[in-house]
PDB file of C-alpha atoms in Angstrom:
ATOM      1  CA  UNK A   1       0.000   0.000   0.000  1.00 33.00           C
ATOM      2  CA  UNK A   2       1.264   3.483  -1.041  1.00 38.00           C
ATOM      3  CA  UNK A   3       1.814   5.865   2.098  1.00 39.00           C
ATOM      4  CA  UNK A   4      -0.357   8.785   1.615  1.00 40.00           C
ATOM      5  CA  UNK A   5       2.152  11.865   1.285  1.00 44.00           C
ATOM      6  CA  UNK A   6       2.699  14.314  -1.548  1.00 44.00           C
ATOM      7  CA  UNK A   7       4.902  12.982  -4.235  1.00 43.00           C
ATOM      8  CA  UNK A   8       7.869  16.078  -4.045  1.00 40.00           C
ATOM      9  CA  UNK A   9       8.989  17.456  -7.664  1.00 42.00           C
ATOM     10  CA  UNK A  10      12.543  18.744  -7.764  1.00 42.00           C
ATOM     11  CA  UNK A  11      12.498  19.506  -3.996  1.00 42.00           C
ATOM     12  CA  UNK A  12       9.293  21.519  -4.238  1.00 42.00           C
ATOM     13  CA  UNK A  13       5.569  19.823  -2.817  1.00 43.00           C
ATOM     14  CA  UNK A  14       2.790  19.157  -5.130  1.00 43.00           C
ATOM     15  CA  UNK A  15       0.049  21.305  -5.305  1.00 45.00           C
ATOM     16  CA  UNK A  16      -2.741  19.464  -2.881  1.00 47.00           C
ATOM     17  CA  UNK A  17      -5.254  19.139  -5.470  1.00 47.00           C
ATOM     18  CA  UNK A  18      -2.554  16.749  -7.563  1.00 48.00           C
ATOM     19  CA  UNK A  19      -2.079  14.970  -4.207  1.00 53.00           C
ATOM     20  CA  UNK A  20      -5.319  15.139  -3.827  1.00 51.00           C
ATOM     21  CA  UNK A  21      -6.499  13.529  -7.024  1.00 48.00           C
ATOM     22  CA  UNK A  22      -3.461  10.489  -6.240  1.00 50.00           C
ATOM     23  CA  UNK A  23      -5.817   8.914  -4.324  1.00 54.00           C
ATOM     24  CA  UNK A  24      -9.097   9.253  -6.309  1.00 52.00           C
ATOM     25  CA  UNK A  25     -10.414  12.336  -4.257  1.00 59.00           C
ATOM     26  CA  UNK A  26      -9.901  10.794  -0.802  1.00 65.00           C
ATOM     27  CA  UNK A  27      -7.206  11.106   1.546  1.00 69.00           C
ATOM     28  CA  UNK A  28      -8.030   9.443   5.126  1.00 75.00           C
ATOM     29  CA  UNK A  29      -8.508  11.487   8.359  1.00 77.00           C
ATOM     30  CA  UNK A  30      -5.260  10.526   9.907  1.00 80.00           C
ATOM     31  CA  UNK A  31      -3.592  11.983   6.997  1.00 77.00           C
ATOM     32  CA  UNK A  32      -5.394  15.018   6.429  1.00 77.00           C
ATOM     33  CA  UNK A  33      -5.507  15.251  10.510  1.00 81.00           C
ATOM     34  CA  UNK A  34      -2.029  15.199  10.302  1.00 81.00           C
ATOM     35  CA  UNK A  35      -1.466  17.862   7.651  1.00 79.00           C
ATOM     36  CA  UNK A  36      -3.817  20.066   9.493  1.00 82.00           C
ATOM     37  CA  UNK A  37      -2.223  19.876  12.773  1.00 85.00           C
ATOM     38  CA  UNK A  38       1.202  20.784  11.364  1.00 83.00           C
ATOM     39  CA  UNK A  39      -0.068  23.916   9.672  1.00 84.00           C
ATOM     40  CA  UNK A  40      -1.969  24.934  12.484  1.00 84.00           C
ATOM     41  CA  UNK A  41       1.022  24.410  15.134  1.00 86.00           C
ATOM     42  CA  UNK A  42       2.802  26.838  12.539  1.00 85.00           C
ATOM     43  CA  UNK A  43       0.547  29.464  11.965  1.00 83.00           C
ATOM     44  CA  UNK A  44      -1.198  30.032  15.607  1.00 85.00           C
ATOM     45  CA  UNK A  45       2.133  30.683  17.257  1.00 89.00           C
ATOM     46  CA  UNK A  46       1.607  33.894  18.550  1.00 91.00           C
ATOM     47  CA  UNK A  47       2.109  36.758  16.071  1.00 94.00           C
ATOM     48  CA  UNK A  48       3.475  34.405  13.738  1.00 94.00           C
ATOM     49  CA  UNK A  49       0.409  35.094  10.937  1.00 92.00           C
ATOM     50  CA  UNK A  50       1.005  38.473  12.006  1.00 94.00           C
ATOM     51  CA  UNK A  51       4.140  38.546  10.671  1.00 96.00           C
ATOM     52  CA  UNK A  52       3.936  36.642   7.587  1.00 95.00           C
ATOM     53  CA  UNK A  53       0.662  39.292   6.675  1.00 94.00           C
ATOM     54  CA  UNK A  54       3.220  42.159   7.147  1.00 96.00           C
ATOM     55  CA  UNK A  55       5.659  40.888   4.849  1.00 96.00           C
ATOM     56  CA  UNK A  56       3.170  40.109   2.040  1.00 94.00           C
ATOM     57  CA  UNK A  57       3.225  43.718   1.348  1.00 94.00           C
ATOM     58  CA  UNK A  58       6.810  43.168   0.723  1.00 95.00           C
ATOM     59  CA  UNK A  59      10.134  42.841   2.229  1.00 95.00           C
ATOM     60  CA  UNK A  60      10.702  44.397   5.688  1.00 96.00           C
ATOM     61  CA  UNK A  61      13.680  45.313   8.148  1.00 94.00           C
ATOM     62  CA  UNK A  62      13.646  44.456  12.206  1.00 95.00           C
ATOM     63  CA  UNK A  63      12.840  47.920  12.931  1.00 96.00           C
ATOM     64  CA  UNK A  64       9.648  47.878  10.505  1.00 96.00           C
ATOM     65  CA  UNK A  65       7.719  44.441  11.227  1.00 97.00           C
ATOM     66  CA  UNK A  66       8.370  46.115  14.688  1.00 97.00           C
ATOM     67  CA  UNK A  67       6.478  49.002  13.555  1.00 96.00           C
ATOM     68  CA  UNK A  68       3.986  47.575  12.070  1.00 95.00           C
ATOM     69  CA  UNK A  69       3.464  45.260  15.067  1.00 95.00           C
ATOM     70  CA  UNK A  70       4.335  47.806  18.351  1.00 90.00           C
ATOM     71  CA  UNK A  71       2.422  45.756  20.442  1.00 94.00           C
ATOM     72  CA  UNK A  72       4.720  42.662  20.411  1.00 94.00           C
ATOM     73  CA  UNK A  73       8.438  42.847  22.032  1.00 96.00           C
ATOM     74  CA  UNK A  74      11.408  42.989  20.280  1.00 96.00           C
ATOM     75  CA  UNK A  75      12.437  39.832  21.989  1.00 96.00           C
ATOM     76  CA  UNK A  76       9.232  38.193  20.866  1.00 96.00           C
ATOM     77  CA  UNK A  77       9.938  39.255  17.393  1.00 97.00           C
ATOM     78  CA  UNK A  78      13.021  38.030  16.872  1.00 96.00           C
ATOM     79  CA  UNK A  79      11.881  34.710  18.269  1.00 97.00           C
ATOM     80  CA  UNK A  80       8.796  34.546  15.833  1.00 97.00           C
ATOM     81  CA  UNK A  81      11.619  35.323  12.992  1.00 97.00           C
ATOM     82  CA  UNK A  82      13.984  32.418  14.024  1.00 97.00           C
ATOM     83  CA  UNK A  83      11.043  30.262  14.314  1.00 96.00           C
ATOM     84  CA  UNK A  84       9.758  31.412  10.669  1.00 96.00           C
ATOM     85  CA  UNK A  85      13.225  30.924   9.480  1.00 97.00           C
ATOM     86  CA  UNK A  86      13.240  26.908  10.401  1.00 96.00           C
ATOM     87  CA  UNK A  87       9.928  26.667   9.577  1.00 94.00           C
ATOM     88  CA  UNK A  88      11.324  28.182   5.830  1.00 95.00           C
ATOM     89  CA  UNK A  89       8.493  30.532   5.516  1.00 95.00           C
ATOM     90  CA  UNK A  90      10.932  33.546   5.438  1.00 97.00           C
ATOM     91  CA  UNK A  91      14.063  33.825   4.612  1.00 97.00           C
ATOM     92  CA  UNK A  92      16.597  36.465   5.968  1.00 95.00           C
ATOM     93  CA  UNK A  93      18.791  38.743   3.394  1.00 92.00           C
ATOM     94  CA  UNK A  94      21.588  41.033   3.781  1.00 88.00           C
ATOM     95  CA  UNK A  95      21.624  43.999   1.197  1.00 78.00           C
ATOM     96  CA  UNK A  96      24.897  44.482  -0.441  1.00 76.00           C
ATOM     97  CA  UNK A  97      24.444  48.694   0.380  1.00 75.00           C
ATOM     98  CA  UNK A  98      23.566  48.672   4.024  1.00 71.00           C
ATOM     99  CA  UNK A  99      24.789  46.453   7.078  1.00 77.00           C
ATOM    100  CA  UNK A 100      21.080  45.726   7.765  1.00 84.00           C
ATOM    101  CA  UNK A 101      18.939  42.081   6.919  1.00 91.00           C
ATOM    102  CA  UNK A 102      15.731  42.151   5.566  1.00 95.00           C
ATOM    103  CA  UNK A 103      13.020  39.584   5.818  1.00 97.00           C
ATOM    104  CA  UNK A 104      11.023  38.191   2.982  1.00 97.00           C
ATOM    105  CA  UNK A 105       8.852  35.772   2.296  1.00 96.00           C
ATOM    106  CA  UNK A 106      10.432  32.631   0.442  1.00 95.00           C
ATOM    107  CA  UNK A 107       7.713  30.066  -1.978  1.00 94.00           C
ATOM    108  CA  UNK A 108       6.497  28.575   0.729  1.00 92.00           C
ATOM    109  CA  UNK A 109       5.644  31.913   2.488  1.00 92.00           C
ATOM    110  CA  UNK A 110       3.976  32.995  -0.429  1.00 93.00           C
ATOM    111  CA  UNK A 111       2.089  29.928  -0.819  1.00 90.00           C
ATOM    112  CA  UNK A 112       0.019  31.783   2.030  1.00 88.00           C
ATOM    113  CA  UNK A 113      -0.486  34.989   0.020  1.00 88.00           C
ATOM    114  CA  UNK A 114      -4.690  33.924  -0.286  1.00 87.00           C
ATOM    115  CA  UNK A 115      -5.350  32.333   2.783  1.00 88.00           C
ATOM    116  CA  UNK A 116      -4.160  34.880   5.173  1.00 88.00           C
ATOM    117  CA  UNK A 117      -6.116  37.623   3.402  1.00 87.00           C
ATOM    118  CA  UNK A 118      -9.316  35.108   3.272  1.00 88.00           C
ATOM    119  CA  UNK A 119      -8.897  34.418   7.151  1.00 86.00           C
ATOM    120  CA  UNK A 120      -9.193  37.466   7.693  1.00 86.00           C
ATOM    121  CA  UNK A 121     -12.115  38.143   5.871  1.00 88.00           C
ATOM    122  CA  UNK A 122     -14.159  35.442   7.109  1.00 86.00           C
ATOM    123  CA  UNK A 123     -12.829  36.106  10.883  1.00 85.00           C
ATOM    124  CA  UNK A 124     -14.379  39.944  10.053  1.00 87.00           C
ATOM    125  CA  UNK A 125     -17.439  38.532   8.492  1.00 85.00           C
ATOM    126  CA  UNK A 126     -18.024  35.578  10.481  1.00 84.00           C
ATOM    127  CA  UNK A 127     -16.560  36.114  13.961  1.00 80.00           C
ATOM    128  CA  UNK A 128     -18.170  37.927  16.658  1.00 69.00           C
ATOM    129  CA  UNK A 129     -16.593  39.108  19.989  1.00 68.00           C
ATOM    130  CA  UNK A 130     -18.920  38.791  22.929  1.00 62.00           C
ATOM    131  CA  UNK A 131     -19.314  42.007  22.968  1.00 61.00           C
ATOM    132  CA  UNK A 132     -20.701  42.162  19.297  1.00 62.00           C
ATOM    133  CA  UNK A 133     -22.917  39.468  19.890  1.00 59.00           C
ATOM    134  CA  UNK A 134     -24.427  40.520  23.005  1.00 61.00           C
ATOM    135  CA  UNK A 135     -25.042  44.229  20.613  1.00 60.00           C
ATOM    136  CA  UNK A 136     -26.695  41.946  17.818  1.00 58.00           C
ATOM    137  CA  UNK A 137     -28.703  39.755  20.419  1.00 59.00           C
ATOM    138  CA  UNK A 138     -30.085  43.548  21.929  1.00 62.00           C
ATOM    139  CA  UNK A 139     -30.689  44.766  18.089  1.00 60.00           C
ATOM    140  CA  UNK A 140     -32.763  42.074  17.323  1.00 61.00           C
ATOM    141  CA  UNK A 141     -34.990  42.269  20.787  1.00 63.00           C
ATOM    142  CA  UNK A 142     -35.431  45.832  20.496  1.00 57.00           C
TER     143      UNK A 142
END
């Protein structure tokens, strides 16, 4: 029996859908279950998505992710950047010019460049704070 991972082309994964389609439109729980799971432990580390929605709008230094995000440490940062670096979702690049690094997004960074945008979408559309709800609940009485 074949063991249900994505067939890797020239070091680069499959799109899902060919994966996908490998095994006739169905993949078992466990697997998918196990894709999900890594993603998620990924992209809920605090700030992380944060940080990877920052640089889609393009590279960035320290000093401006830190900007863009004053409410998180400096410490914190650079701890969300090392783990984005192993994780290979950014990569870090020195400028020839300047003694400074920037951060960018490498391919498999990018390969977020819909979903983030779309989360945050549906969690404006489709998530309500307490707060919100108990205002809708009180609309819809009065």
């Amino acid at each position: 029996m074949m063991s249900q991972e994505c067939i890797s082309t020239k070091g680069k994964i499959t799109k899902y859908y060919t994966c996908y389609s490998m095994y006739k439109g169905r993949l078992s729980i466990e697997f998918i279950s196990e894709k999900l799971f890594s993603a998620y432990q990924i992209i809920t580390r605090r700030w992380s998505i944060h940080i990877l929605y920052v640089l889609l709008h393009g590279p960035k230094r320290f000093r401006e992710i830190h900007q863009e995000i004053n409410q998180m440490s400096e410490m914190m940062l650079a701890r969300r950047l090392e783990d984005l670096l192993k994780d290979q979702l950014i990569a870090k690049q020195f400028t020839s010019k300047e003694a400074y690094a920037i951060y960018v997004l490498t391919e498999k960074g990018e390969s977020l460049s819909s979903f983030i945008p779309n989360l945050i979408e549906w969690s404006c559309t489709s998530v309500l704070r307490e707060d919100e709800d108990e205002s809708m609940k009180n609309k819809e009485e009065g």
